[in-house]
Amino acid sequence: MREPVAWTGTRQAPPALAGLLEQVACGDQDAFAAVYDAVAGPVFGLVRGVLRDPAQSEEVTQEVMMEVWRSAARFRPDRGSAMTWVLTLAHRRAVDRVRSAQAAGDRERRAALLDRTREFDEVTEQVEARLEREQVRRCMGGLTEVQHQSVTLAYYRGLTYREVAELLSLPLGTVKTRLRDGLIRLRDCLGVSA
């Protein structure tokens, strides 16, 4: 591909540009070279005005020129001039590049934000666990002293019924009864179905 010619703003498109585009549509490379020379400068100027970045402007200009080569058959002289058609292609391509860059930036910002925040499920689980602990503490407070001690020793410290009975200096049967009664009261308090 040729380098884009700097657009001075005084050069007019040749009147035969529409005819050249018809030849380009048929695959005429010499006609495309003439079209390229006529429109590359204005295309680059328009794209540069939208993008501001010279390197990206050159890249988009080349993309536009490739699009002119591929889609010359879609040019309709009854809808406007050949230069207007080419510059419309250039403007659309430049705006697409800006939108693409903005979308990529937005995606990166959202990804960075997600990396900094906890996942929703993790937060929900922590809140639910804290609420459950508070509810268990409240319900444990409603037990008798022997029930509270029996449940704490058996379920929080992992002692056997016999070890609980020995620690509390109570008969084994009494400990089993207090544990059963305490667990029933906890179940009712917590709203757990049997």
Coordinates of N, CA, C and O in Angstrom, one line a residue:
M1 N 0.8 -1.2 0.0 CA 0.0 0.0 0.0 C 0.9 1.2 0.0 O 1.9 1.3 0.6
R2 N 0.4 2.3 -0.6 CA 1.1 3.5 -0.6 C 0.9 4.3 0.7 O -0.1 4.1 1.4
E3 N 1.8 5.2 1.0 CA 1.7 6.0 2.2 C 0.6 7.1 1.9 O 0.5 7.6 0.7
P4 N -0.2 7.5 2.9 CA -1.2 8.5 2.6 C -0.6 9.8 2.3 O 0.4 10.2 2.9
V5 N -1.2 10.5 1.4 CA -0.7 11.9 1.0 C -1.3 12.9 2.0 O -2.5 12.8 2.3
A6 N -0.5 13.8 2.4 CA -1.0 14.8 3.4 C -2.0 15.7 2.7 O -1.9 16.1 1.5
W7 N -3.1 15.9 3.4 CA -4.2 16.7 2.8 C -4.0 18.1 3.1 O -3.9 18.5 4.3
T8 N -4.0 18.9 2.1 CA -3.8 20.4 2.3 C -5.1 21.1 2.3 O -5.2 22.3 2.7
G9 N -6.2 20.5 1.9 CA -7.5 21.1 1.9 C -7.9 21.8 0.6 O -9.0 22.2 0.4
T10 N -6.9 22.0 -0.3 CA -7.1 22.7 -1.5 C -7.3 21.8 -2.7 O -7.9 22.2 -3.7
R11 N -6.9 20.6 -2.6 CA -7.0 19.7 -3.7 C -8.4 19.1 -3.8 O -9.0 18.7 -2.9
Q12 N -8.9 19.2 -5.0 CA -10.3 18.7 -5.2 C -10.2 17.3 -5.8 O -9.3 16.9 -6.5
A13 N -11.2 16.5 -5.5 CA -11.3 15.1 -6.1 C -11.5 15.2 -7.6 O -12.3 16.1 -8.0
P14 N -10.9 14.4 -8.4 CA -11.1 14.5 -9.8 C -12.6 14.1 -10.1 O -13.1 13.3 -9.4
P15 N -13.1 14.8 -11.1 CA -14.5 14.5 -11.4 C -14.8 13.1 -11.8 O -15.9 12.6 -11.7
A16 N -13.7 12.4 -12.3 CA -13.9 11.1 -12.7 C -13.7 10.1 -11.6 O -13.6 8.9 -11.9
L17 N -13.8 10.5 -10.3 CA -13.6 9.6 -9.2 C -14.7 8.5 -9.2 O -14.4 7.4 -8.9
A18 N -15.9 8.9 -9.5 CA -17.0 7.9 -9.6 C -16.7 6.9 -10.6 O -16.9 5.7 -10.4
G19 N -16.2 7.3 -11.8 CA -15.8 6.3 -12.8 C -14.7 5.4 -12.4 O -14.7 4.2 -12.7
L20 N -13.7 6.0 -11.7 CA -12.6 5.2 -11.2 C -13.1 4.1 -10.2 O -12.6 3.0 -10.2
L21 N -14.1 4.5 -9.4 CA -14.6 3.5 -8.4 C -15.3 2.4 -9.1 O -15.3 1.3 -8.7
E22 N -16.0 2.7 -10.3 CA -16.6 1.6 -11.1 C -15.5 0.7 -11.6 O -15.7 -0.5 -11.6
Q23 N -14.4 1.2 -12.0 CA -13.3 0.4 -12.5 C -12.7 -0.4 -11.3 O -12.3 -1.6 -11.5
V24 N -12.6 0.2 -10.1 CA -12.1 -0.5 -8.9 C -13.0 -1.7 -8.6 O -12.5 -2.8 -8.2
A25 N -14.3 -1.5 -8.8 CA -15.3 -2.5 -8.5 C -15.0 -3.7 -9.4 O -15.4 -4.9 -9.0
C26 N -14.5 -3.5 -10.6 CA -14.2 -4.6 -11.5 C -12.8 -5.2 -11.3 O -12.3 -6.0 -12.0
G27 N -12.1 -4.7 -10.3 CA -10.7 -5.2 -9.9 C -9.6 -4.5 -10.6 O -8.5 -5.0 -10.6
D28 N -9.8 -3.3 -11.1 CA -8.7 -2.6 -11.8 C -7.8 -1.9 -10.8 O -8.1 -1.0 -10.1
Q29 N -6.6 -2.4 -10.7 CA -5.6 -2.0 -9.7 C -5.1 -0.6 -10.0 O -4.8 0.2 -9.1
D30 N -4.9 -0.2 -11.3 CA -4.5 1.1 -11.7 C -5.5 2.1 -11.3 O -5.2 3.2 -10.8
A31 N -6.8 1.8 -11.5 CA -7.9 2.7 -11.1 C -7.8 2.9 -9.5 O -8.0 4.0 -9.0
F32 N -7.6 1.8 -8.8 CA -7.5 1.9 -7.4 C -6.3 2.8 -7.0 O -6.5 3.6 -6.0
A33 N -5.2 2.7 -7.6 CA -4.1 3.6 -7.3 C -4.5 5.1 -7.5 O -4.1 5.9 -6.7
A34 N -5.2 5.4 -8.6 CA -5.7 6.7 -8.8 C -6.7 7.2 -7.7 O -6.6 8.3 -7.2
V35 N -7.6 6.3 -7.3 CA -8.5 6.6 -6.2 C -7.7 6.8 -4.9 O -8.0 7.8 -4.2
Y36 N -6.8 6.0 -4.7 CA -6.0 6.1 -3.5 C -5.3 7.5 -3.4 O -5.3 8.1 -2.4
D37 N -4.7 7.8 -4.5 CA -4.0 9.1 -4.5 C -4.9 10.3 -4.3 O -4.6 11.3 -3.7
A38 N -6.1 10.1 -4.8 CA -7.1 11.2 -4.7 C -7.8 11.3 -3.3 O -8.1 12.4 -2.9
V39 N -7.9 10.2 -2.6 CA -8.7 10.3 -1.4 C -7.9 10.0 -0.1 O -8.4 10.3 1.0
A40 N -6.7 9.4 -0.2 CA -6.0 9.1 1.0 C -5.7 10.2 1.9 O -5.8 10.2 3.1
G41 N -5.4 11.4 1.3 CA -5.1 12.6 2.1 C -6.3 13.1 2.9 O -6.3 13.3 4.1
P42 N -7.5 13.3 2.2 CA -8.7 13.7 2.9 C -9.1 12.7 3.9 O -9.6 13.0 5.0
V43 N -9.0 11.4 3.6 CA -9.4 10.3 4.6 C -8.5 10.4 5.8 O -9.0 10.4 6.9
F44 N -7.2 10.5 5.6 CA -6.3 10.6 6.8 C -6.6 11.9 7.6 O -6.6 11.8 8.8
G45 N -6.9 13.0 7.0 CA -7.2 14.2 7.7 C -8.5 14.1 8.5 O -8.5 14.5 9.7
L46 N -9.5 13.5 7.9 CA -10.7 13.3 8.7 C -10.5 12.3 9.8 O -11.0 12.6 11.0
V47 N -9.9 11.2 9.6 CA -9.6 10.2 10.6 C -8.8 10.8 11.7 O -9.0 10.6 12.9
R48 N -7.8 11.6 11.4 CA -6.9 12.2 12.4 C -7.7 13.2 13.3 O -7.4 13.3 14.5
G49 N -8.6 13.9 12.7 CA -9.5 14.8 13.4 C -10.3 14.1 14.5 O -10.6 14.6 15.5
V50 N -10.7 12.8 14.2 CA -11.5 12.1 15.1 C -10.7 11.4 16.1 O -11.0 11.4 17.3
L51 N -9.6 10.7 15.7 CA -8.8 9.9 16.6 C -7.7 10.7 17.3 O -7.3 10.2 18.4
R52 N -7.1 11.7 16.7 CA -6.0 12.5 17.3 C -4.7 11.7 17.3 O -3.7 12.4 17.3
D53 N -4.7 10.4 17.4 CA -3.4 9.7 17.5 C -2.9 9.4 16.0 O -3.6 8.7 15.3
P54 N -1.7 9.9 15.7 CA -1.3 9.7 14.3 C -1.1 8.2 13.9 O -1.5 7.8 12.8
A55 N -0.6 7.4 14.8 CA -0.4 6.0 14.4 C -1.7 5.3 14.2 O -1.9 4.5 13.2
Q56 N -2.7 5.5 15.1 CA -4.0 4.9 14.9 C -4.7 5.5 13.6 O -5.4 4.8 12.9
S57 N -4.5 6.7 13.4 CA -5.1 7.4 12.2 C -4.5 6.7 10.9 O -5.3 6.5 10.0
E58 N -3.2 6.5 10.9 CA -2.7 5.8 9.7 C -3.3 4.4 9.5 O -3.6 4.0 8.4
E59 N -3.4 3.7 10.6 CA -3.9 2.4 10.6 C -5.4 2.4 10.1 O -5.8 1.6 9.2
V60 N -6.2 3.3 10.6 CA -7.6 3.3 10.2 C -7.7 3.8 8.7 O -8.5 3.3 8.0
T61 N -6.8 4.7 8.3 CA -6.8 5.1 6.9 C -6.6 3.9 6.0 O -7.2 3.8 5.0
Q62 N -5.6 3.1 6.4 CA -5.3 1.9 5.6 C -6.5 1.0 5.5 O -6.9 0.4 4.5
E63 N -7.2 0.8 6.7 CA -8.4 0.0 6.7 C -9.5 0.6 5.8 O -10.2 -0.2 5.1
V64 N -9.6 1.9 5.8 CA -10.7 2.5 5.0 C -10.3 2.3 3.5 O -11.2 1.9 2.7
M65 N -9.1 2.4 3.2 CA -8.7 2.2 1.8 C -8.9 0.8 1.3 O -9.3 0.5 0.2
M66 N -8.7 -0.2 2.3 CA -9.0 -1.6 1.9 C -10.5 -1.8 1.8 O -10.9 -2.5 0.9
E67 N -11.2 -1.1 2.6 CA -12.7 -1.2 2.5 C -13.2 -0.6 1.1 O -14.1 -1.1 0.5
V68 N -12.5 0.5 0.7 CA -12.9 1.1 -0.6 C -12.6 0.1 -1.7 O -13.4 -0.2 -2.6
W69 N -11.4 -0.6 -1.6 CA -11.1 -1.6 -2.6 C -12.1 -2.8 -2.6 O -12.6 -3.2 -3.7
R70 N -12.5 -3.2 -1.4 CA -13.4 -4.4 -1.3 C -14.9 -4.0 -1.7 O -15.6 -4.8 -2.1
S71 N -15.3 -2.8 -1.3 CA -16.7 -2.5 -1.4 C -17.0 -1.4 -2.5 O -18.1 -0.8 -2.4
A72 N -16.1 -1.2 -3.4 CA -16.3 -0.1 -4.4 C -17.6 -0.4 -5.2 O -18.3 0.5 -5.7
A73 N -18.0 -1.6 -5.3 CA -19.3 -2.0 -6.1 C -20.5 -1.4 -5.4 O -21.6 -1.3 -6.0
R74 N -20.4 -1.1 -4.1 CA -21.6 -0.6 -3.3 C -21.8 0.9 -3.5 O -22.8 1.4 -3.0
F75 N -20.8 1.6 -4.1 CA -21.0 3.0 -4.3 C -22.1 3.3 -5.3 O -22.2 2.7 -6.4
R76 N -23.0 4.2 -4.9 CA -24.1 4.6 -5.8 C -24.0 6.1 -6.0 O -24.3 6.9 -5.2
P77 N -23.6 6.5 -7.3 CA -23.5 7.9 -7.6 C -24.8 8.7 -7.5 O -24.7 9.9 -7.2
D78 N -25.9 8.0 -7.5 CA -27.2 8.8 -7.4 C -27.4 9.2 -5.9 O -28.3 10.0 -5.7
R79 N -26.7 8.7 -5.0 CA -26.8 9.0 -3.6 C -25.8 10.1 -3.1 O -25.9 10.5 -1.9
G80 N -24.9 10.4 -3.9 CA -23.9 11.4 -3.5 C -22.6 11.2 -4.2 O -22.4 10.3 -5.0
S81 N -21.7 12.1 -4.0 CA -20.4 12.1 -4.7 C -19.5 10.9 -4.2 O -19.7 10.4 -3.1
A82 N -18.5 10.5 -5.0 CA -17.6 9.5 -4.6 C -16.8 9.9 -3.4 O -16.6 9.1 -2.5
M83 N -16.4 11.2 -3.3 CA -15.6 11.6 -2.2 C -16.4 11.6 -0.9 O -15.9 11.1 0.1
T84 N -17.7 11.9 -1.0 CA -18.6 11.9 0.2 C -18.7 10.4 0.7 O -18.7 10.2 1.9
W85 N -18.9 9.5 -0.3 CA -19.0 8.1 0.1 C -17.8 7.6 0.8 O -17.9 7.0 1.8
V86 N -16.6 7.9 0.3 CA -15.3 7.5 0.9 C -15.2 8.1 2.3 O -14.8 7.4 3.2
L87 N -15.5 9.4 2.4 CA -15.3 10.1 3.7 C -16.3 9.6 4.7 O -16.0 9.6 5.9
T88 N -17.5 9.2 4.2 CA -18.5 8.6 5.1 C -17.9 7.3 5.7 O -18.0 7.0 6.9
L89 N -17.3 6.5 4.8 CA -16.7 5.2 5.2 C -15.6 5.5 6.3 O -15.5 4.8 7.3
A90 N -14.8 6.5 6.0 CA -13.7 6.9 6.9 C -14.2 7.3 8.3 O -13.7 6.9 9.3
H91 N -15.2 8.2 8.3 CA -15.8 8.7 9.5 C -16.4 7.5 10.3 O -16.1 7.5 11.6
R92 N -17.1 6.7 9.7 CA -17.7 5.5 10.4 C -16.6 4.7 11.0 O -16.7 4.2 12.2
R93 N -15.6 4.4 10.3 CA -14.5 3.5 10.7 C -13.8 4.2 11.9 O -13.4 3.6 12.9
A94 N -13.6 5.5 11.8 CA -12.9 6.2 12.9 C -13.7 6.2 14.2 O -13.2 6.0 15.3
V95 N -15.0 6.5 14.0 CA -15.9 6.5 15.2 C -16.0 5.0 15.8 O -16.0 4.9 17.0
D96 N -16.0 4.0 15.0 CA -16.0 2.7 15.5 C -14.7 2.4 16.3 O -14.7 1.7 17.3
R97 N -13.6 2.9 15.9 CA -12.3 2.8 16.6 C -12.4 3.5 17.9 O -12.0 2.9 19.0
V98 N -13.0 4.6 18.0 CA -13.1 5.4 19.3 C -14.0 4.6 20.2 O -13.7 4.4 21.4
R99 N -15.1 4.1 19.7 CA -16.1 3.3 20.5 C -15.4 2.0 21.0 O -15.6 1.6 22.1
S100 N -14.7 1.4 20.1 CA -14.0 0.2 20.5 C -13.0 0.4 21.7 O -12.9 -0.3 22.6
A101 N -12.3 1.5 21.5 CA -11.3 1.9 22.6 C -12.0 2.2 23.9 O -11.6 1.8 25.0
Q102 N -13.1 2.9 23.8 CA -13.9 3.2 25.0 C -14.4 2.0 25.7 O -14.4 1.8 26.9
A103 N -15.0 1.1 24.8 CA -15.5 -0.2 25.4 C -14.4 -1.0 26.0 O -14.6 -1.6 27.1
A104 N -13.2 -1.0 25.4 CA -12.1 -1.8 26.0 C -11.7 -1.2 27.4 O -11.5 -1.9 28.3
G105 N -11.7 0.1 27.4 CA -11.4 0.8 28.7 C -12.4 0.6 29.7 O -12.1 0.3 30.9
D106 N -13.7 0.6 29.3 CA -14.8 0.3 30.3 C -14.6 -1.1 30.8 O -14.8 -1.4 32.0
R107 N -14.3 -2.1 29.9 CA -14.2 -3.5 30.3 C -13.0 -3.6 31.3 O -13.1 -4.3 32.3
E108 N -11.9 -2.9 31.0 CA -10.8 -3.0 32.0 C -11.1 -2.4 33.3 O -10.7 -2.9 34.3
R109 N -11.8 -1.3 33.3 CA -12.2 -0.7 34.6 C -13.2 -1.6 35.4 O -13.0 -1.7 36.6
R110 N -14.1 -2.2 34.7 CA -15.1 -3.1 35.4 C -14.3 -4.3 35.9 O -14.6 -4.8 37.0
A111 N -13.4 -4.9 35.1 CA -12.6 -6.0 35.6 C -11.7 -5.6 36.8 O -11.6 -6.4 37.8
A112 N -11.1 -4.5 36.8 CA -10.3 -4.0 38.0 C -11.2 -3.8 39.2 O -10.8 -4.2 40.3
L113 N -12.4 -3.3 39.0 CA -13.4 -3.1 40.1 C -13.8 -4.5 40.7 O -13.9 -4.6 41.9
L114 N -14.0 -5.4 39.8 CA -14.4 -6.8 40.3 C -13.3 -7.4 41.0 O -13.5 -8.2 42.0
D115 N -12.1 -7.2 40.6 CA -10.9 -7.8 41.3 C -10.8 -7.2 42.7 O -10.3 -7.9 43.6
R116 N -11.2 -5.9 42.9 CA -11.1 -5.3 44.2 C -12.2 -5.6 45.1 O -12.1 -5.4 46.3
T117 N -13.4 -6.1 44.6 CA -14.5 -6.3 45.5 C -14.7 -7.8 45.7 O -14.3 -8.6 44.9
R118 N -15.2 -8.2 46.9 CA -15.5 -9.6 47.1 C -16.6 -10.0 46.3 O -17.5 -9.3 45.9
E119 N -16.6 -11.3 46.0 CA -17.7 -11.9 45.3 C -19.0 -11.8 46.1 O -19.0 -11.9 47.3
F120 N -20.1 -11.6 45.5 CA -21.4 -11.4 46.2 C -21.7 -12.6 47.1 O -22.1 -12.5 48.2
D121 N -21.5 -13.8 46.6 CA -21.8 -15.0 47.4 C -21.0 -15.1 48.6 O -21.5 -15.5 49.7
E122 N -19.7 -14.7 48.6 CA -18.8 -14.7 49.7 C -19.4 -13.7 50.8 O -19.4 -14.1 52.0
V123 N -19.8 -12.6 50.4 CA -20.3 -11.6 51.3 C -21.6 -12.1 51.9 O -21.8 -12.0 53.1
T124 N -22.5 -12.6 51.1 CA -23.7 -13.2 51.6 C -23.5 -14.3 52.6 O -24.2 -14.3 53.6
E125 N -22.6 -15.2 52.3 CA -22.4 -16.3 53.2 C -21.8 -15.8 54.5 O -22.2 -16.3 55.6
Q126 N -21.0 -14.8 54.5 CA -20.5 -14.2 55.8 C -21.6 -13.6 56.6 O -21.6 -13.8 57.8
V127 N -22.5 -12.9 56.0 CA -23.6 -12.2 56.7 C -24.5 -13.3 57.2 O -24.9 -13.2 58.4
E128 N -24.8 -14.3 56.4 CA -25.7 -15.3 56.9 C -25.1 -16.1 58.1 O -25.8 -16.4 59.1
A129 N -23.8 -16.4 58.0 CA -23.2 -17.1 59.1 C -23.2 -16.3 60.4 O -23.5 -16.8 61.5
R130 N -22.9 -15.0 60.2 CA -22.9 -14.1 61.4 C -24.3 -14.1 62.0 O -24.5 -14.1 63.2
L131 N -25.4 -13.9 61.2 CA -26.7 -13.9 61.7 C -27.1 -15.2 62.4 O -27.8 -15.2 63.4
E132 N -26.7 -16.3 61.8 CA -27.0 -17.6 62.4 C -26.3 -17.8 63.7 O -26.9 -18.3 64.7
R133 N -25.1 -17.3 63.8 CA -24.3 -17.4 65.1 C -25.0 -16.5 66.2 O -25.2 -17.0 67.3
E134 N -25.5 -15.3 65.8 CA -26.2 -14.5 66.7 C -27.5 -15.1 67.2 O -27.8 -15.1 68.4
Q135 N -28.2 -15.8 66.3 CA -29.5 -16.4 66.6 C -29.2 -17.6 67.5 O -29.9 -17.8 68.5
V136 N -28.2 -18.4 67.3 CA -27.8 -19.5 68.1 C -27.5 -19.0 69.5 O -27.9 -19.6 70.5
R137 N -26.7 -18.0 69.6 CA -26.3 -17.4 70.9 C -27.6 -17.0 71.7 O -27.7 -17.2 72.9
R138 N -28.5 -16.3 71.0 CA -29.7 -15.8 71.6 C -30.5 -17.0 72.1 O -31.0 -17.0 73.3
C139 N -30.6 -18.1 71.3 CA -31.4 -19.2 71.7 C -30.7 -20.0 72.8 O -31.4 -20.6 73.7
M140 N -29.4 -20.0 72.8 CA -28.6 -20.7 73.9 C -28.9 -20.0 75.2 O -28.9 -20.6 76.2
G141 N -29.1 -18.7 75.1 CA -29.4 -17.9 76.3 C -30.7 -18.3 76.9 O -30.9 -18.0 78.1
G142 N -31.6 -18.9 76.2 CA -32.9 -19.3 76.7 C -32.9 -20.6 77.3 O -34.0 -21.1 77.8
L143 N -31.8 -21.3 77.4 CA -31.7 -22.7 78.0 C -31.5 -22.5 79.5 O -30.9 -21.5 79.9
T144 N -31.8 -23.6 80.2 CA -31.5 -23.6 81.6 C -30.0 -23.8 81.7 O -29.3 -24.1 80.7
E145 N -29.4 -23.6 82.9 CA -28.0 -23.6 83.1 C -27.4 -25.0 82.7 O -26.4 -25.1 82.1
V146 N -28.1 -26.1 83.2 CA -27.6 -27.4 82.9 C -27.7 -27.7 81.4 O -26.8 -28.4 80.9
Q147 N -28.8 -27.3 80.8 CA -29.0 -27.6 79.3 C -27.8 -26.8 78.6 O -27.2 -27.4 77.7
H148 N -27.6 -25.6 78.9 CA -26.6 -24.8 78.3 C -25.2 -25.4 78.4 O -24.5 -25.5 77.4
Q149 N -24.9 -25.8 79.6 CA -23.6 -26.4 79.9 C -23.5 -27.7 79.1 O -22.4 -28.0 78.5
S150 N -24.5 -28.6 79.1 CA -24.5 -29.9 78.5 C -24.3 -29.7 76.9 O -23.5 -30.4 76.3
V151 N -25.1 -28.8 76.3 CA -25.0 -28.6 74.9 C -23.6 -28.0 74.5 O -23.0 -28.5 73.6
T152 N -23.1 -27.1 75.3 CA -21.8 -26.5 75.0 C -20.7 -27.5 75.1 O -19.8 -27.6 74.2
L153 N -20.7 -28.4 76.2 CA -19.7 -29.4 76.3 C -19.8 -30.5 75.2 O -18.7 -30.9 74.7
A154 N -21.0 -30.9 74.9 CA -21.2 -32.0 74.0 C -21.0 -31.5 72.5 O -20.3 -32.2 71.7
Y155 N -21.5 -30.4 72.1 CA -21.5 -30.0 70.7 C -20.4 -29.0 70.4 O -20.0 -28.9 69.2
Y156 N -20.0 -28.2 71.3 CA -19.0 -27.2 71.0 C -17.6 -27.7 71.4 O -16.6 -27.3 70.8
R157 N -17.5 -28.5 72.4 CA -16.2 -29.0 72.8 C -16.0 -30.5 72.4 O -14.9 -31.0 72.5
G158 N -17.0 -31.1 71.9 CA -16.9 -32.5 71.4 C -16.8 -33.6 72.4 O -16.3 -34.7 72.1
L159 N -17.3 -33.4 73.6 CA -17.2 -34.4 74.7 C -18.3 -35.4 74.5 O -19.4 -35.1 74.0
T160 N -18.1 -36.6 75.0 CA -19.1 -37.6 75.0 C -20.1 -37.4 76.1 O -19.8 -36.6 77.0
Y161 N -21.3 -38.0 76.1 CA -22.3 -37.9 77.2 C -21.6 -38.2 78.5 O -21.8 -37.5 79.5
R162 N -20.9 -39.3 78.5 CA -20.3 -39.8 79.8 C -19.3 -38.7 80.3 O -19.3 -38.4 81.5
E163 N -18.5 -38.1 79.4 CA -17.5 -37.1 79.9 C -18.3 -35.8 80.4 O -17.8 -35.2 81.4
V164 N -19.4 -35.5 79.7 CA -20.2 -34.3 80.2 C -20.7 -34.6 81.6 O -20.7 -33.8 82.5
A165 N -21.2 -35.9 81.8 CA -21.8 -36.2 83.1 C -20.7 -36.2 84.2 O -21.0 -35.7 85.3
E166 N -19.5 -36.6 83.9 CA -18.5 -36.6 84.9 C -18.1 -35.1 85.2 O -17.9 -34.8 86.3
L167 N -17.9 -34.3 84.1 CA -17.6 -32.9 84.4 C -18.6 -32.1 85.2 O -18.3 -31.3 86.0
L168 N -19.9 -32.4 84.9 CA -20.9 -31.7 85.6 C -21.4 -32.4 86.9 O -22.2 -31.9 87.6
S169 N -20.8 -33.5 87.2 CA -21.1 -34.3 88.4 C -22.6 -34.6 88.4 O -23.3 -34.5 89.4
L170 N -23.1 -35.1 87.3 CA -24.5 -35.5 87.2 C -24.6 -36.9 86.7 O -23.7 -37.4 86.0
P171 N -25.7 -37.6 87.0 CA -25.9 -39.0 86.4 C -26.0 -38.9 84.9 O -26.5 -37.9 84.3
L172 N -25.6 -39.9 84.2 CA -25.6 -40.0 82.7 C -27.0 -39.8 82.2 O -27.2 -39.0 81.2
G173 N -28.0 -40.4 82.8 CA -29.4 -40.2 82.3 C -29.8 -38.8 82.4 O -30.5 -38.3 81.5
T174 N -29.4 -38.1 83.4 CA -29.8 -36.7 83.6 C -29.2 -35.8 82.5 O -29.9 -35.0 81.9
V175 N -27.9 -36.1 82.2 CA -27.3 -35.3 81.1 C -27.9 -35.6 79.8 O -28.2 -34.7 79.0
K176 N -28.3 -36.9 79.5 CA -28.9 -37.2 78.2 C -30.3 -36.5 78.1 O -30.6 -36.0 77.1
T177 N -31.0 -36.5 79.2 CA -32.3 -35.8 79.2 C -32.2 -34.3 79.0 O -32.9 -33.7 78.2
R178 N -31.2 -33.7 79.7 CA -31.0 -32.2 79.6 C -30.5 -31.9 78.2 O -31.0 -30.9 77.6
L179 N -29.7 -32.7 77.6 CA -29.2 -32.5 76.3 C -30.4 -32.6 75.3 O -30.6 -31.7 74.4
R180 N -31.2 -33.6 75.4 CA -32.4 -33.8 74.5 C -33.3 -32.6 74.7 O -33.7 -32.0 73.7
D181 N -33.7 -32.2 75.9 CA -34.6 -31.1 76.1 C -34.0 -29.8 75.6 O -34.6 -29.0 75.0
G182 N -32.7 -29.6 75.8 CA -32.0 -28.4 75.3 C -32.0 -28.3 73.8 O -32.2 -27.3 73.2
L183 N -31.7 -29.5 73.1 CA -31.7 -29.5 71.7 C -33.1 -29.2 71.1 O -33.3 -28.5 70.1
I184 N -34.2 -29.7 71.8 CA -35.5 -29.5 71.4 C -35.9 -28.0 71.5 O -36.4 -27.4 70.6
R185 N -35.4 -27.4 72.6 CA -35.7 -25.9 72.8 C -34.9 -25.1 71.7 O -35.4 -24.1 71.2
L186 N -33.7 -25.5 71.4 CA -32.9 -24.8 70.4 C -33.6 -25.0 69.0 O -33.7 -24.0 68.3
R187 N -34.0 -26.2 68.7 CA -34.7 -26.4 67.4 C -35.9 -25.5 67.3 O -36.1 -24.9 66.3
D188 N -36.7 -25.4 68.4 CA -37.9 -24.6 68.3 C -37.6 -23.1 68.2 O -38.2 -22.4 67.5
C189 N -36.6 -22.7 69.0 CA -36.1 -21.3 68.9 C -35.6 -20.9 67.6 O -35.9 -19.8 67.1
L190 N -34.8 -21.8 66.9 CA -34.2 -21.5 65.7 C -35.2 -21.7 64.5 O -34.9 -21.3 63.3
G191 N -36.4 -22.3 64.8 CA -37.4 -22.5 63.7 C -37.0 -23.6 62.8 O -37.4 -23.6 61.6
V192 N -36.2 -24.6 63.3 CA -35.9 -25.8 62.4 C -36.9 -26.8 62.6 O -37.3 -27.2 63.7
S193 N -37.4 -27.4 61.5 CA -38.4 -28.4 61.5 C -37.8 -29.8 61.9 O -36.6 -30.0 61.5
A194 N -38.5 -30.6 62.6 CA -38.0 -31.8 63.1 C -37.8 -32.9 62.0 O -38.4 -32.9 61.0

